[in-house]
Coordinates of C-alpha atoms in Angstrom, one line a residue:
M1 CA 94.7 79.9 103.5
S2 CA 94.0 83.6 103.9
P3 CA 91.7 85.2 101.3
S4 CA 93.5 87.3 98.7
I5 CA 92.9 88.8 95.3
A6 CA 94.8 86.6 92.9
H7 CA 94.1 88.3 89.5
V8 CA 92.7 91.6 88.3
T9 CA 91.2 91.7 84.8
Y10 CA 92.9 94.2 82.4
L11 CA 91.1 94.7 79.1
V12 CA 93.4 94.7 76.0
R13 CA 92.9 95.2 72.3
D14 CA 95.6 92.6 71.4
Y15 CA 97.3 90.0 73.6
D16 CA 100.7 90.3 72.0
E17 CA 100.9 94.1 72.1
A18 CA 99.9 94.1 75.7
I19 CA 102.4 91.4 76.6
A20 CA 105.1 93.4 74.9
F21 CA 104.2 96.6 76.7
F22 CA 104.2 95.0 80.1
T23 CA 107.3 92.9 79.7
E24 CA 109.4 95.4 77.7
K25 CA 108.4 98.8 79.0
L26 CA 107.3 98.0 82.6
N27 CA 109.7 95.1 83.1
F28 CA 106.9 92.7 84.2
T29 CA 107.2 89.0 84.0
L30 CA 105.0 86.9 81.8
L31 CA 103.7 84.2 84.2
E32 CA 101.4 82.3 81.8
D33 CA 100.2 82.4 78.3
T34 CA 97.9 79.5 77.6
L35 CA 95.7 79.1 74.5
L36 CA 92.1 78.4 75.6
S37 CA 90.4 78.6 72.2
D38 CA 91.1 80.0 68.7
K39 CA 90.2 83.5 70.1
K40 CA 90.9 83.3 73.8
R41 CA 94.1 83.0 75.9
W42 CA 94.8 83.0 79.6
V43 CA 97.6 85.5 80.0
L44 CA 99.0 86.6 83.4
V45 CA 101.7 89.2 84.0
V46 CA 103.2 90.5 87.3
P47 CA 105.8 93.1 88.3
Q48 CA 109.2 91.5 88.3
G49 CA 109.8 90.0 91.7
G50 CA 106.2 90.6 92.7
N51 CA 104.4 88.3 94.9
G52 CA 100.9 89.9 94.9
S53 CA 98.1 90.0 92.4
A54 CA 98.6 89.3 88.7
L55 CA 97.0 91.1 85.8
L56 CA 94.9 88.9 83.7
L57 CA 95.2 90.3 80.2
A58 CA 91.7 89.8 78.7
K59 CA 91.1 90.6 75.0
A60 CA 87.9 92.5 74.6
D61 CA 85.5 90.3 72.7
S62 CA 82.6 92.7 72.0
P63 CA 82.1 96.3 71.0
E64 CA 80.8 97.0 74.5
Q65 CA 84.0 95.7 76.1
S66 CA 86.2 97.4 73.5
Q67 CA 84.7 100.8 74.6
H68 CA 86.3 100.3 78.0
I69 CA 89.8 99.6 76.9
G70 CA 91.9 102.5 78.3
N71 CA 89.2 103.7 80.5
Q72 CA 88.6 101.0 83.0
T73 CA 88.0 103.4 85.9
G74 CA 86.4 106.4 84.3
G75 CA 89.6 108.4 84.0
R76 CA 90.8 107.9 87.5
V77 CA 94.1 106.3 88.4
A78 CA 93.4 102.6 87.8
F79 CA 96.5 100.8 89.1
F80 CA 99.2 101.4 91.7
L81 CA 102.6 100.0 90.9
H82 CA 104.7 100.0 94.1
T83 CA 108.5 100.1 93.8
D84 CA 111.4 99.9 96.3
D85 CA 113.4 102.3 94.1
F86 CA 111.4 105.1 92.4
Q87 CA 114.4 106.7 90.6
R88 CA 115.5 103.4 89.1
D89 CA 112.1 102.4 87.8
H90 CA 111.1 105.9 86.7
Q91 CA 114.4 106.2 84.7
Y92 CA 113.9 102.7 83.2
M93 CA 110.3 103.5 82.2
L94 CA 111.3 106.8 80.6
S95 CA 114.1 105.1 78.7
K96 CA 111.5 102.7 77.3
G97 CA 109.2 105.5 76.2
V98 CA 106.6 105.3 78.9
Q99 CA 104.6 108.6 79.0
F100 CA 104.4 110.3 82.4
A101 CA 101.5 112.7 82.9
E102 CA 103.4 114.6 85.6
A103 CA 106.8 115.1 87.2
P104 CA 107.6 113.0 90.3
R105 CA 106.3 114.6 93.4
H106 CA 107.0 114.0 97.1
E107 CA 103.9 113.4 99.2
P108 CA 103.7 112.6 102.9
Y109 CA 103.3 108.9 102.0
G110 CA 106.2 108.7 99.5
I111 CA 107.3 109.6 96.0
V112 CA 104.7 109.3 93.2
A113 CA 104.2 110.0 89.5
V114 CA 101.2 109.2 87.3
F115 CA 102.0 107.5 84.0
V116 CA 99.8 106.3 81.1
D117 CA 99.8 102.8 79.7
L118 CA 99.6 101.8 76.1
Y119 CA 95.8 102.2 76.1
G120 CA 95.5 105.4 78.2
N121 CA 94.8 103.9 81.6
K122 CA 96.4 105.9 84.4
W123 CA 98.8 104.3 86.9
D124 CA 100.7 105.6 89.9
L125 CA 104.4 104.6 90.2
L126 CA 104.9 104.8 93.9
E127 CA 107.6 104.4 96.4
L128 CA 106.1 104.4 99.9
K129 CA 108.0 105.9 102.8
T130 CA 109.2 103.3 105.3
R131 CA 107.0 103.4 108.3
S132 CA 108.5 102.9 111.7
L133 CA 106.5 101.7 114.7

């Protein structure tokens, strides 16, 4: 088996509000929601039809962790959501109230727009140009 990154930790304030955001506003699929203890759950979400890494929604359990919710990368774009149809997904997300920090722009590598998640983390919605060899 080739090495791969299976999950990326994503700090949340509340499991259920984060699940709702990802499944309802970004159209992600809830892969797993397993109770581990009275305070901890194992929650995985992925983009619908995705076959790559999953986000592990991890509830902050200390004041120190809570300080990083919404600022997991110091204000830089934290996550890159690839799509095969930028217009479709951009329109869907707008219709669900997702806040975009900019208008879509065309770059040499594709179409991109930065949006902000429920906690303030920045994401790129990105449709890459098809590369021919």
